PDB file of C-alpha atoms and ligand atoms in Angstrom:
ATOM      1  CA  UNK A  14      29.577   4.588   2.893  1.00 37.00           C
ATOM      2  CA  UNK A  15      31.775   3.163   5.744  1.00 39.00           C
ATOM      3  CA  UNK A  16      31.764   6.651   7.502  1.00 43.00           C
ATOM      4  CA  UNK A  17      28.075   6.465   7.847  1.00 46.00           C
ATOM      5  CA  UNK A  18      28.055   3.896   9.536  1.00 45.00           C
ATOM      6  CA  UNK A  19      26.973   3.958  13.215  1.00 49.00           C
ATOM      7  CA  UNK A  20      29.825   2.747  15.670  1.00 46.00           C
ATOM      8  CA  UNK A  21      27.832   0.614  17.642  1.00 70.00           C
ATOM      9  CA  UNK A  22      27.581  -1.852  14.863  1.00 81.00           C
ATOM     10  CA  UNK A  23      29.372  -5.313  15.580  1.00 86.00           C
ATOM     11  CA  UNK A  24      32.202  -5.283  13.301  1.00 88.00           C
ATOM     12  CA  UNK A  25      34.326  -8.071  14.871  1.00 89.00           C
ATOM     13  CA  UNK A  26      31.394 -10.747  13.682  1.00 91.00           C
ATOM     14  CA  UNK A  27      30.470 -10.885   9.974  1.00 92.00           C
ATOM     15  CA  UNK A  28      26.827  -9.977   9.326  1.00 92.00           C
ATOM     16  CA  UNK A  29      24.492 -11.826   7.150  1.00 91.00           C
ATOM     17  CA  UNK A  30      22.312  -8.581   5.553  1.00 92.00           C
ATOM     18  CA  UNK A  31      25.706  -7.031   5.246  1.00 93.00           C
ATOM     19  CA  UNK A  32      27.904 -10.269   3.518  1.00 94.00           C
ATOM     20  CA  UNK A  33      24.855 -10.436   1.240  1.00 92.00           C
ATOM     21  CA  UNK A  34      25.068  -6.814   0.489  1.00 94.00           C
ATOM     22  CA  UNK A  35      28.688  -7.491  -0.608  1.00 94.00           C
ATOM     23  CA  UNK A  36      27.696 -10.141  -3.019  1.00 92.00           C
ATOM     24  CA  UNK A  37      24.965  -7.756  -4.332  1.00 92.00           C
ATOM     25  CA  UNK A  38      27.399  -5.099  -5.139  1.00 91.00           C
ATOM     26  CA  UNK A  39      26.470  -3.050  -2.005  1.00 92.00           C
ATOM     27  CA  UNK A  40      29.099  -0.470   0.533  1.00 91.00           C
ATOM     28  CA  UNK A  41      27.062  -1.069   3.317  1.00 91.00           C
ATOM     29  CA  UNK A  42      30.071  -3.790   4.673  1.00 93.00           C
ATOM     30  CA  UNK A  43      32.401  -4.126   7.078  1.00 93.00           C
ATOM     31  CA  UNK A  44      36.249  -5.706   6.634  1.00 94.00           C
ATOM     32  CA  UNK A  45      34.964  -8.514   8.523  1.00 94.00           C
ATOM     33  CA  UNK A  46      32.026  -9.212   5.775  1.00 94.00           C
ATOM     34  CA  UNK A  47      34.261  -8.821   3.030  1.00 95.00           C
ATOM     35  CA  UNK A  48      36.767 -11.399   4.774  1.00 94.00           C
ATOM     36  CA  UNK A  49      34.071 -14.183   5.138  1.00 93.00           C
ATOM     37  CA  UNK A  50      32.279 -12.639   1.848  1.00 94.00           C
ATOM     38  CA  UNK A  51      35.126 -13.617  -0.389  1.00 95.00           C
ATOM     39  CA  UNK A  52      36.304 -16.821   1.254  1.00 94.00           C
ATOM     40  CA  UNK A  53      32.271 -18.346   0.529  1.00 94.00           C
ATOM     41  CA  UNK A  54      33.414 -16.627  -3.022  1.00 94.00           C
ATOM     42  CA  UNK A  55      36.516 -18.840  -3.538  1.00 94.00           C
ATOM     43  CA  UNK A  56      34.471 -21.925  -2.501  1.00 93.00           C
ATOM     44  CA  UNK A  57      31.325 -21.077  -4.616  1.00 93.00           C
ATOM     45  CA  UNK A  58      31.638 -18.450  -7.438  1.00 93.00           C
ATOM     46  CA  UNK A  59      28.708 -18.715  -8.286  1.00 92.00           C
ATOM     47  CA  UNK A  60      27.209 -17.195  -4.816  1.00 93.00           C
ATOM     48  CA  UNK A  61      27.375 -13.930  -6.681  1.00 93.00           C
ATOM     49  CA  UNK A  62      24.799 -15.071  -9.595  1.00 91.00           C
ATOM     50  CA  UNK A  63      22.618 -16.459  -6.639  1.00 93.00           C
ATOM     51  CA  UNK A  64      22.036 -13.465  -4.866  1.00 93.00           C
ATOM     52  CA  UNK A  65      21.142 -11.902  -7.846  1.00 93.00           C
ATOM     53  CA  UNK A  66      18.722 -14.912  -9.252  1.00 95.00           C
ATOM     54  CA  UNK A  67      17.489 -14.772  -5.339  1.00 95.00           C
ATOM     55  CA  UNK A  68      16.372 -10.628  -6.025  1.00 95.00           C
ATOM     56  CA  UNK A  69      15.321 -11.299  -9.521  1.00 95.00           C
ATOM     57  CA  UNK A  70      12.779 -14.025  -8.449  1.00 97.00           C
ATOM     58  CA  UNK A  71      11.504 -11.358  -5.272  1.00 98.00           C
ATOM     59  CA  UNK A  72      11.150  -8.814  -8.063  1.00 98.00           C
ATOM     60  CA  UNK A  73       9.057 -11.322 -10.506  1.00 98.00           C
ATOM     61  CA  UNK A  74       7.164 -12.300  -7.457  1.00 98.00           C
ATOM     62  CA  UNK A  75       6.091  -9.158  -6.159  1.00 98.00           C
ATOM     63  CA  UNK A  76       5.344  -8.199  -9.690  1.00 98.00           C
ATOM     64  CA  UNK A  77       3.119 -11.542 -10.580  1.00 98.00           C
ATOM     65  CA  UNK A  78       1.244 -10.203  -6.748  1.00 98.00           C
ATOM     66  CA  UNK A  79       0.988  -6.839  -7.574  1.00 98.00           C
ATOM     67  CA  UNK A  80       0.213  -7.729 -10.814  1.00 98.00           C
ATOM     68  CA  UNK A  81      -2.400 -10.509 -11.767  1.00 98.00           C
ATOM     69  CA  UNK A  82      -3.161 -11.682  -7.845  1.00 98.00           C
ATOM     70  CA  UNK A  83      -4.476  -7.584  -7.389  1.00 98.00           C
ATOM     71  CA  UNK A  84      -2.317  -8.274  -3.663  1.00 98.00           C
ATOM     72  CA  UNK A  85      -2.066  -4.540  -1.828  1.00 98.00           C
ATOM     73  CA  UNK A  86      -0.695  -5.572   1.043  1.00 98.00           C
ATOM     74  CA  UNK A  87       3.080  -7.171   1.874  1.00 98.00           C
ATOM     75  CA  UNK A  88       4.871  -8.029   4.962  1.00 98.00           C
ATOM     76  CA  UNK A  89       8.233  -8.511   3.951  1.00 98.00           C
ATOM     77  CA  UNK A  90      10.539 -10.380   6.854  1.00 98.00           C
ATOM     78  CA  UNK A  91      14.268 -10.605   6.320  1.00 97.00           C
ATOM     79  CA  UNK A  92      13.924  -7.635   3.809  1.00 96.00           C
ATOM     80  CA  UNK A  93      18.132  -6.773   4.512  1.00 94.00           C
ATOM     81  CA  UNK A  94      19.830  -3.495   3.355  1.00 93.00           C
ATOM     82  CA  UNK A  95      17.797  -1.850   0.910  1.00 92.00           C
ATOM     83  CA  UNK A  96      19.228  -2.060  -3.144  1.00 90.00           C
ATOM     84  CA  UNK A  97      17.852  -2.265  -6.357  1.00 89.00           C
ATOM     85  CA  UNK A  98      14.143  -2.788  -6.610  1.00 92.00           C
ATOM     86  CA  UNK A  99      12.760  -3.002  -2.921  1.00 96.00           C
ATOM     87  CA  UNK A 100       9.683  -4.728  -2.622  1.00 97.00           C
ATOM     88  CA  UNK A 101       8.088  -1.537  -2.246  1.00 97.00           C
ATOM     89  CA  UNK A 102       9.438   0.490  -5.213  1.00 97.00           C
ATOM     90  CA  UNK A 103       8.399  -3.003  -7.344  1.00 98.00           C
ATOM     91  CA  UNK A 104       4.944  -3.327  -5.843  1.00 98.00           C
ATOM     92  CA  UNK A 105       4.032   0.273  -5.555  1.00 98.00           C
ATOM     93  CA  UNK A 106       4.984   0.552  -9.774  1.00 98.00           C
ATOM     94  CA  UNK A 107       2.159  -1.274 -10.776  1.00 98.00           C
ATOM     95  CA  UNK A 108      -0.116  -0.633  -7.818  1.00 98.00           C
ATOM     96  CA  UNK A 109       0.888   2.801  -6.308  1.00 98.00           C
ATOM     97  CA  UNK A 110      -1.273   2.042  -3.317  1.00 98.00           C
ATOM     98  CA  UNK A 111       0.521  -1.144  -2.345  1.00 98.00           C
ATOM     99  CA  UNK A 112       0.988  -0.963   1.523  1.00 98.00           C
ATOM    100  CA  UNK A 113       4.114  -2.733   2.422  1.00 98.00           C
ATOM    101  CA  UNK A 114       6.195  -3.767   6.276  1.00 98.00           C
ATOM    102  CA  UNK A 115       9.325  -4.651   6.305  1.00 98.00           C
ATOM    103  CA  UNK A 116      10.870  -6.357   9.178  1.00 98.00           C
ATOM    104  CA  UNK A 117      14.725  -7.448  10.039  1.00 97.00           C
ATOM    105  CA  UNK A 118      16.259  -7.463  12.954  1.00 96.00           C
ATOM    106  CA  UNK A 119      19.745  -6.514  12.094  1.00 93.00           C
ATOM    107  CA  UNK A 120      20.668  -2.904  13.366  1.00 93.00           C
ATOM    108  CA  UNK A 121      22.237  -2.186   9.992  1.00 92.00           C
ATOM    109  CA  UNK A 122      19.004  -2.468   7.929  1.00 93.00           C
ATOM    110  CA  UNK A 123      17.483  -0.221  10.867  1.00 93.00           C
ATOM    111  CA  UNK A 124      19.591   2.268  10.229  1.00 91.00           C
ATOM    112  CA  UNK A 125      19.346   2.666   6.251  1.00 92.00           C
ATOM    113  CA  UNK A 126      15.562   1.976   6.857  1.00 91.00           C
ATOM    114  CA  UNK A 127      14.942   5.197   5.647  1.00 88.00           C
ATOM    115  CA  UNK A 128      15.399   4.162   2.008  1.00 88.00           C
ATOM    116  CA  UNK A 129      12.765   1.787   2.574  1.00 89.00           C
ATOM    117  CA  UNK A 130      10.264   4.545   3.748  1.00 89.00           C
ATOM    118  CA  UNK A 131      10.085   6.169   0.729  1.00 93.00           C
ATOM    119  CA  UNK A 132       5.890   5.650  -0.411  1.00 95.00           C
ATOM    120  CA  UNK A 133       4.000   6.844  -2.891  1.00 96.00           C
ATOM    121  CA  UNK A 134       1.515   8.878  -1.370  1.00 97.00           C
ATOM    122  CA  UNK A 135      -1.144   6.678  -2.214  1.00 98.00           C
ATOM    123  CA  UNK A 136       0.819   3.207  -0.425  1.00 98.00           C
ATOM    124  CA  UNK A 137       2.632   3.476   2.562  1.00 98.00           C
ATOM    125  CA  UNK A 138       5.572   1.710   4.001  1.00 97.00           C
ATOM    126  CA  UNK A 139       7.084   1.242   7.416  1.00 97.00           C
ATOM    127  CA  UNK A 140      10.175  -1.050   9.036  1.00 97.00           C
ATOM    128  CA  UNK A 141       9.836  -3.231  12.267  1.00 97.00           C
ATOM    129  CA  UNK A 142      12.949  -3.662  13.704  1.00 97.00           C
ATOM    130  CA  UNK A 143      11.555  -7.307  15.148  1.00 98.00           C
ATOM    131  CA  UNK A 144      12.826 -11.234  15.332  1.00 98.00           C
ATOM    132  CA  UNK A 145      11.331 -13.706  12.975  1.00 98.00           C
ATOM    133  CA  UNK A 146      11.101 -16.144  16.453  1.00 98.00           C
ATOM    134  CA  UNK A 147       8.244 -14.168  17.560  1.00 98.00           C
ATOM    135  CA  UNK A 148       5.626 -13.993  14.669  1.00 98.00           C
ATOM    136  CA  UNK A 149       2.934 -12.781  16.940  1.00 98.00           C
ATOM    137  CA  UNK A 150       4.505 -10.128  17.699  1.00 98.00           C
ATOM    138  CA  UNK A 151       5.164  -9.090  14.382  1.00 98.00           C
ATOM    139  CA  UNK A 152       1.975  -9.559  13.422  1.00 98.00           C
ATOM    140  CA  UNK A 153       0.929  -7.108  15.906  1.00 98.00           C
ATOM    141  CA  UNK A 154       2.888  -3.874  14.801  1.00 98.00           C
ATOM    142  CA  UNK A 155       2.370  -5.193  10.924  1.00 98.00           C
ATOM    143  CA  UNK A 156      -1.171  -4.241  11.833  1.00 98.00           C
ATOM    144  CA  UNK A 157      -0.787  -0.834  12.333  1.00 98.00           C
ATOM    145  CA  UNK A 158       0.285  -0.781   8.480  1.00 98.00           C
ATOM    146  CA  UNK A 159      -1.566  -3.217   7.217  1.00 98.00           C
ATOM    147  CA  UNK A 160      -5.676  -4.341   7.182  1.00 98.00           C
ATOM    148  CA  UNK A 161      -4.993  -8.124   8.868  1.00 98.00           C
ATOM    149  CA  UNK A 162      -8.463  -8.707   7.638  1.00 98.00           C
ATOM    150  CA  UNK A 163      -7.728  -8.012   4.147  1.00 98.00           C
ATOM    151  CA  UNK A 164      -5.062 -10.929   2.163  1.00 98.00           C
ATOM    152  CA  UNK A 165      -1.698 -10.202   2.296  1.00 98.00           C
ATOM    153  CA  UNK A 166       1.407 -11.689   1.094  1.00 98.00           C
ATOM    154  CA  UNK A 167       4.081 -12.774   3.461  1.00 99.00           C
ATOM    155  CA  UNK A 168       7.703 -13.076   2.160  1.00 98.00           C
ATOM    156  CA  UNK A 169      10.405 -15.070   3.721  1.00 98.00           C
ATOM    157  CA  UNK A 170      12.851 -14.705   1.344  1.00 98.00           C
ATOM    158  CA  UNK A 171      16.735 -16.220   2.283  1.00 97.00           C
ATOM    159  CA  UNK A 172      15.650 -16.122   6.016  1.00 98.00           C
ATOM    160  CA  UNK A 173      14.294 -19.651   6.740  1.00 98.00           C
ATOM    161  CA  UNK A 174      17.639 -20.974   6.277  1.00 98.00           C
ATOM    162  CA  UNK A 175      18.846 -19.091   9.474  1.00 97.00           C
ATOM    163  CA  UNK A 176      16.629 -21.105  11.618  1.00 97.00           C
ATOM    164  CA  UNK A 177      17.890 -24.801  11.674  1.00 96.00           C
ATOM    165  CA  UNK A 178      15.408 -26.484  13.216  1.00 97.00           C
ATOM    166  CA  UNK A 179      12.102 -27.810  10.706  1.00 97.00           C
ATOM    167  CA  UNK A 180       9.811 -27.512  13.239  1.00 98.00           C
ATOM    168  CA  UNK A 181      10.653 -24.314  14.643  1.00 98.00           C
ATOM    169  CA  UNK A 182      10.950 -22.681  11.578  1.00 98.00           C
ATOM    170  CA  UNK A 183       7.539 -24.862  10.057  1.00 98.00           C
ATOM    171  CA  UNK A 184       5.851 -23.568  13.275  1.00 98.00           C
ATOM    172  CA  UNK A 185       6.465 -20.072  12.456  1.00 98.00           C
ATOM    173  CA  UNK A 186       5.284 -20.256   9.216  1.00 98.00           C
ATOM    174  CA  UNK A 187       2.081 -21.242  10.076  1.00 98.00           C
ATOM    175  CA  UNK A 188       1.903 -18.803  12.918  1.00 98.00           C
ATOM    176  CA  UNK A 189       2.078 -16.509  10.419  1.00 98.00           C
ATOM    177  CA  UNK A 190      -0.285 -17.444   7.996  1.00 98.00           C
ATOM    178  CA  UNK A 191      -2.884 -17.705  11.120  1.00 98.00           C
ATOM    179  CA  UNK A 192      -2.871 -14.349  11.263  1.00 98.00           C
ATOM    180  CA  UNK A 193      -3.414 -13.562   8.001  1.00 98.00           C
ATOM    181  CA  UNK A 194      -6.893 -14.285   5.983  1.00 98.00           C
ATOM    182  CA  UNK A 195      -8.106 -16.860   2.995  1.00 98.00           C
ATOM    183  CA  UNK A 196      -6.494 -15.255   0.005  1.00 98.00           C
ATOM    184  CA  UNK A 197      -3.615 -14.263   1.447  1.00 98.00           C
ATOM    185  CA  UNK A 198      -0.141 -15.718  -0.315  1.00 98.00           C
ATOM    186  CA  UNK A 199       3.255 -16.997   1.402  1.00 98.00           C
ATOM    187  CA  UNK A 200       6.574 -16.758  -0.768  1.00 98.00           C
ATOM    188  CA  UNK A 201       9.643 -17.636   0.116  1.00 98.00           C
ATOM    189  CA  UNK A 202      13.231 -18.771  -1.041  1.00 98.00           C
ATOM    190  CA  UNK A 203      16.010 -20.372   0.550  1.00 97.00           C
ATOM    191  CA  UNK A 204      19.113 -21.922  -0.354  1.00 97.00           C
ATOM    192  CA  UNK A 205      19.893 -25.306  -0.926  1.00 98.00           C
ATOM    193  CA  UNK A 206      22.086 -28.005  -0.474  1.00 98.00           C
ATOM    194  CA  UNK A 207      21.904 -29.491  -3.942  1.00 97.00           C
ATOM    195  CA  UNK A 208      26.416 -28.947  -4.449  1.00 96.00           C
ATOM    196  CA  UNK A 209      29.176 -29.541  -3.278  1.00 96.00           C
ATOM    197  CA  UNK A 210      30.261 -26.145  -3.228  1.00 95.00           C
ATOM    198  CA  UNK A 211      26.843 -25.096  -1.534  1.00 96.00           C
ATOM    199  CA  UNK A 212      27.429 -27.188   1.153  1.00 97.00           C
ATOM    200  CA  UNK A 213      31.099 -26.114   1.555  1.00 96.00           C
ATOM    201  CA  UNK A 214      29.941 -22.449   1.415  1.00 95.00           C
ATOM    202  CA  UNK A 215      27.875 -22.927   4.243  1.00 96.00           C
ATOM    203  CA  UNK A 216      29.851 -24.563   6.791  1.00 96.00           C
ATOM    204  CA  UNK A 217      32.765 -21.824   5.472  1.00 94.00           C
ATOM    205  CA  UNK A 218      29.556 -19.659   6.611  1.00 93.00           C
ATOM    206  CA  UNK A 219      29.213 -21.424   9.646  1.00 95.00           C
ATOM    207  CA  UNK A 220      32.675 -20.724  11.277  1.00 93.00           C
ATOM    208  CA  UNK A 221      32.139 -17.593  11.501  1.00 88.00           C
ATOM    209  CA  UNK A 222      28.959 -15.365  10.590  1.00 87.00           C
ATOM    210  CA  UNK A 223      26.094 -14.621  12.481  1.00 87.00           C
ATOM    211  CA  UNK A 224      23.274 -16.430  12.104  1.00 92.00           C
ATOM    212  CA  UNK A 225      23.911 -19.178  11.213  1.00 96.00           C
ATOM    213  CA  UNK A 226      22.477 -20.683   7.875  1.00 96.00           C
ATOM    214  CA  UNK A 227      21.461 -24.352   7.400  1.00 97.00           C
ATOM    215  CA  UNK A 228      20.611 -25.315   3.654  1.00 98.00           C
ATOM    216  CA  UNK A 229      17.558 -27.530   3.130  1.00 98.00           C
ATOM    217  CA  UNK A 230      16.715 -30.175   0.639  1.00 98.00           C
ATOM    218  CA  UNK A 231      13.948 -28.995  -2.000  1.00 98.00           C
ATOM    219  CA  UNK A 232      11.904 -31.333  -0.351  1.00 98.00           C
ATOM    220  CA  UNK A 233      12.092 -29.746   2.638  1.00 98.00           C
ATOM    221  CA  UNK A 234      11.786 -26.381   1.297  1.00 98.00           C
ATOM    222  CA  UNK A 235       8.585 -27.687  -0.571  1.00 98.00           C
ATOM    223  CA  UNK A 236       6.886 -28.733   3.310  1.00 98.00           C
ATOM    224  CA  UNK A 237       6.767 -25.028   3.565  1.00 98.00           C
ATOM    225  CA  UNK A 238       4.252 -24.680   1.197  1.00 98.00           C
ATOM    226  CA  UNK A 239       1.900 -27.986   2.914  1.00 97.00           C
ATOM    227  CA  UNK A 240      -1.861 -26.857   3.026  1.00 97.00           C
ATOM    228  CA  UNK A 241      -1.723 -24.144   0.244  1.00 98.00           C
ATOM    229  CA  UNK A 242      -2.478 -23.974  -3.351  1.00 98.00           C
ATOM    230  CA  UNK A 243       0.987 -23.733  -4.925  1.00 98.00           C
ATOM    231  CA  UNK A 244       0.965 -21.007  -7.858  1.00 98.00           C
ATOM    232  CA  UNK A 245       2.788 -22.994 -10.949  1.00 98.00           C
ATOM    233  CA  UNK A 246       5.312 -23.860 -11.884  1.00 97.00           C
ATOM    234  CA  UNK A 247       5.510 -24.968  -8.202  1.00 98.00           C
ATOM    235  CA  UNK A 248       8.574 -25.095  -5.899  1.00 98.00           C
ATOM    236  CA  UNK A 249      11.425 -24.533  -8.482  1.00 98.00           C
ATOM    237  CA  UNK A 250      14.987 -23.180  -8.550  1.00 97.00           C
ATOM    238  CA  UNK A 251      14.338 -18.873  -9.346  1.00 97.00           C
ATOM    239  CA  UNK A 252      15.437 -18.405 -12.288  1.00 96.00           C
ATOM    240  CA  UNK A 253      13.049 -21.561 -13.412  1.00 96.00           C
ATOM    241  CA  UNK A 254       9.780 -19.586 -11.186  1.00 97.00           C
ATOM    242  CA  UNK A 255       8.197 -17.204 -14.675  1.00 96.00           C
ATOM    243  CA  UNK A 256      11.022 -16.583 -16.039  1.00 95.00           C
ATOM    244  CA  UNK A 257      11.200 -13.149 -18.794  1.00 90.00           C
ATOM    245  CA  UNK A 258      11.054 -14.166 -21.959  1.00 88.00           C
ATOM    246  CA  UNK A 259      14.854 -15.164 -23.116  1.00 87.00           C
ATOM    247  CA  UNK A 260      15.935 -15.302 -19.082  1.00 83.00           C
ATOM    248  CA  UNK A 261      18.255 -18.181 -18.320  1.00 77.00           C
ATOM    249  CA  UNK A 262      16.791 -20.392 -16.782  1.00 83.00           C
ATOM    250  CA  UNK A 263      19.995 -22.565 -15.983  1.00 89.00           C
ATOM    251  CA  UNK A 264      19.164 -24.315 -11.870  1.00 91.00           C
ATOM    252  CA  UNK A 265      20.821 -22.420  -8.894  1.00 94.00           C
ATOM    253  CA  UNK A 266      21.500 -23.662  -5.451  1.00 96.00           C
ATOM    254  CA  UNK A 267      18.584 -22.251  -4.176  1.00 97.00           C
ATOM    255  CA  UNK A 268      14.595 -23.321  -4.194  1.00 98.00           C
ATOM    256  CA  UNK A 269      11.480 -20.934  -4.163  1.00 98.00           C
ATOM    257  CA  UNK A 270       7.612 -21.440  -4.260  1.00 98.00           C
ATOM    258  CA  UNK A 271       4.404 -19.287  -3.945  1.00 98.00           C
ATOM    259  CA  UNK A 272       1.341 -20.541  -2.362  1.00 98.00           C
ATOM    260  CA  UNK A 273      -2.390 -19.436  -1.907  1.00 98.00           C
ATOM    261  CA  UNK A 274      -4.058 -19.641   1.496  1.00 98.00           C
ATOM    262  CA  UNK A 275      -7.359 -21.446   0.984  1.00 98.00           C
TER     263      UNK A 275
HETATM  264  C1  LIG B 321      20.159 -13.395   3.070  1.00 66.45           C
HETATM  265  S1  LIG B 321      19.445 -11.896   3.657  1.00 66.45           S
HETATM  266  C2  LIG B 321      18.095 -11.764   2.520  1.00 66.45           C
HETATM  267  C3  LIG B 321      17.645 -10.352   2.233  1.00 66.45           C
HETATM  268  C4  LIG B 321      16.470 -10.186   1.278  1.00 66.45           C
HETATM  269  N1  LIG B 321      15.260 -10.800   1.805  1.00 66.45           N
HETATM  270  C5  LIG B 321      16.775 -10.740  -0.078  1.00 66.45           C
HETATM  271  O1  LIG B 321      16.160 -11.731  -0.479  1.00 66.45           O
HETATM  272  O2  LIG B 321      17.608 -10.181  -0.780  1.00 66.45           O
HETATM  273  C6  LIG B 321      18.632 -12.425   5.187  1.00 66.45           C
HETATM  274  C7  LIG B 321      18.082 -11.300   6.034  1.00 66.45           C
HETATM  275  O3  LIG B 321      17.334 -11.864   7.110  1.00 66.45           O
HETATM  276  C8  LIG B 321      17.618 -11.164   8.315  1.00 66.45           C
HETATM  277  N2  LIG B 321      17.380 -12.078   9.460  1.00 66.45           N
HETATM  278  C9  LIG B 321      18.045 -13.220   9.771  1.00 66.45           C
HETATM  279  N3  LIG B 321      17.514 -13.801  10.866  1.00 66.45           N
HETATM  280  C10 LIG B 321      16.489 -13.003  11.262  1.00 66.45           C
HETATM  281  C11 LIG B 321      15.539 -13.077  12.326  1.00 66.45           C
HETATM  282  N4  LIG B 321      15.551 -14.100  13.197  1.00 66.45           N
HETATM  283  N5  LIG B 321      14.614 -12.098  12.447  1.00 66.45           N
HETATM  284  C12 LIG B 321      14.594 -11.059  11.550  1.00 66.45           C
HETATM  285  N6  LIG B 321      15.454 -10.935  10.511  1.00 66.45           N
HETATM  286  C13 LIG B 321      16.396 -11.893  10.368  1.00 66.45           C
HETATM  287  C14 LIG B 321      19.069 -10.754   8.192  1.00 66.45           C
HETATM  288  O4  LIG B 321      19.382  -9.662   9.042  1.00 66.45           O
HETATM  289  C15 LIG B 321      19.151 -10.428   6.704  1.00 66.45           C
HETATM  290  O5  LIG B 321      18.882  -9.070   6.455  1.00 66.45           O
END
């Protein structure tokens, strides 16, 4: 894949969409990623089993929305390089006219957004190339996809992390749910600093990849969900959030909730 790649890509500053591509088995990565990638790898092995718990959970979430919840409509910020079971391709298989935005701001996911385009004719899908700092804006192009008056379910999933600040990144929550009616859900998942080797990963992180990534406290990932109804079990590590039948359900270093806007 590296000859793809566009040559105005940064490739002197590991990526975040493209070291978590690495982890998830991906080509769309640079030396640099791979560097940083495997260093986080030496300190905390079990980053790899994360990032997959992380997409198993998005795919068990979109399916539960899809699914019983009847949601149509996702907007889907931080979606990173498209892989195995895009929130579209999960959504649109048990509701082919699931409507879904995604949004990242990396100019690698804007350039293999085309793998993200792929609807059923009866959905549709479409990529904003926008910062998660500026929800209203956001908002505004996710309406040219998606009926604002009509519930949809916002997913923040291992973005939160990159913005350090609780009130910032509590303020843009809600901004985002304001725009969005009664009915509509917010699900997220973030990482947490419940190891030693968490914490270690991320200030390996830290040194040297862009954004940054600050871990929370399940407590604080929980504040997320203040002033919705949280769908059960609650905030939990993934693989504890409906697990399949015979799943592990072993704890990660990583928290994740659903909630329903009243
Ligand atoms: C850890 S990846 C998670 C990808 C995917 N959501 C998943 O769960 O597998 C975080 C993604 O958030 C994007 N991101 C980070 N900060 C952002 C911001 N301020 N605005 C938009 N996207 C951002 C990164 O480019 C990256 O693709």
């Amino acid at each position: 894949m590296g000859q793809q790649l566009e040559p105005e890509f940064d490739t002197s500053v590991p990526q975040t969409a493209r070291i978590w591509n690495y982890w998830l088995g991906g080509k769309d990565n640079f030396p640099v990623d791979r560097a940083v990638g495997d260093q986080i790898l030496e300190a905390f092995p079990a980053i790899v089993e994360n990032a997959r718990a992380s997409r198993a959970f998005l795919a068990r979430a979109v399916q539960y929305l899809a699914g019983e919840v009847g949601i149509r409509q996702f907007l889907d910020i931080g979606t990173g390089l498209p892989t195995a079971n895009n929130t579209h391709q999960v959504a649109q298989s048990v509701a082919p006219d699931a409507r879904i935005v995604y949004v990242d701001n990396d100019p690698i996911v804007l350039a293999h957004a085309r793998a993200l385009l792929t609807s059923t004719p009866e959905g549709a899908t479409a990529y904003i190339d926008a910062d998660l700092h500026n929800p209203e804006h956001i908002l505004k192009e996710a309406a040219q996809t998606l009926d604002l008056s009509q519930p949809v379910a916002v997913m923040l999933m291992g973005i939160l992390g990159h913005i350090e600040d609780d009130d910032e990144a509590r303020s843009i929550v809600r901004r985002l749910l304001e725009g969005v009616p009664s009915g509509s859900y917010l699900t997220m998942n973030d990482g947490t600093d419940t190891s030693e080797e968490v914490v270690e990963a991320a200030r390996i992180w830290n040194l040297s990849a862009n954004p940054t990534y600050h871990l929370r406290s399940p407590e604080r990932i929980a504040r997320f969900f203040d002033g919705l109804e949280l769908v059960e079990p609650g905030v939990v590590s993934p693989p504890q959030w409906r697990p399949e039948p015979g799943q592990p359900a072993a704890a990660i270093d990583s928290y994740c909730g659903m909630g329903r806007k009243p």
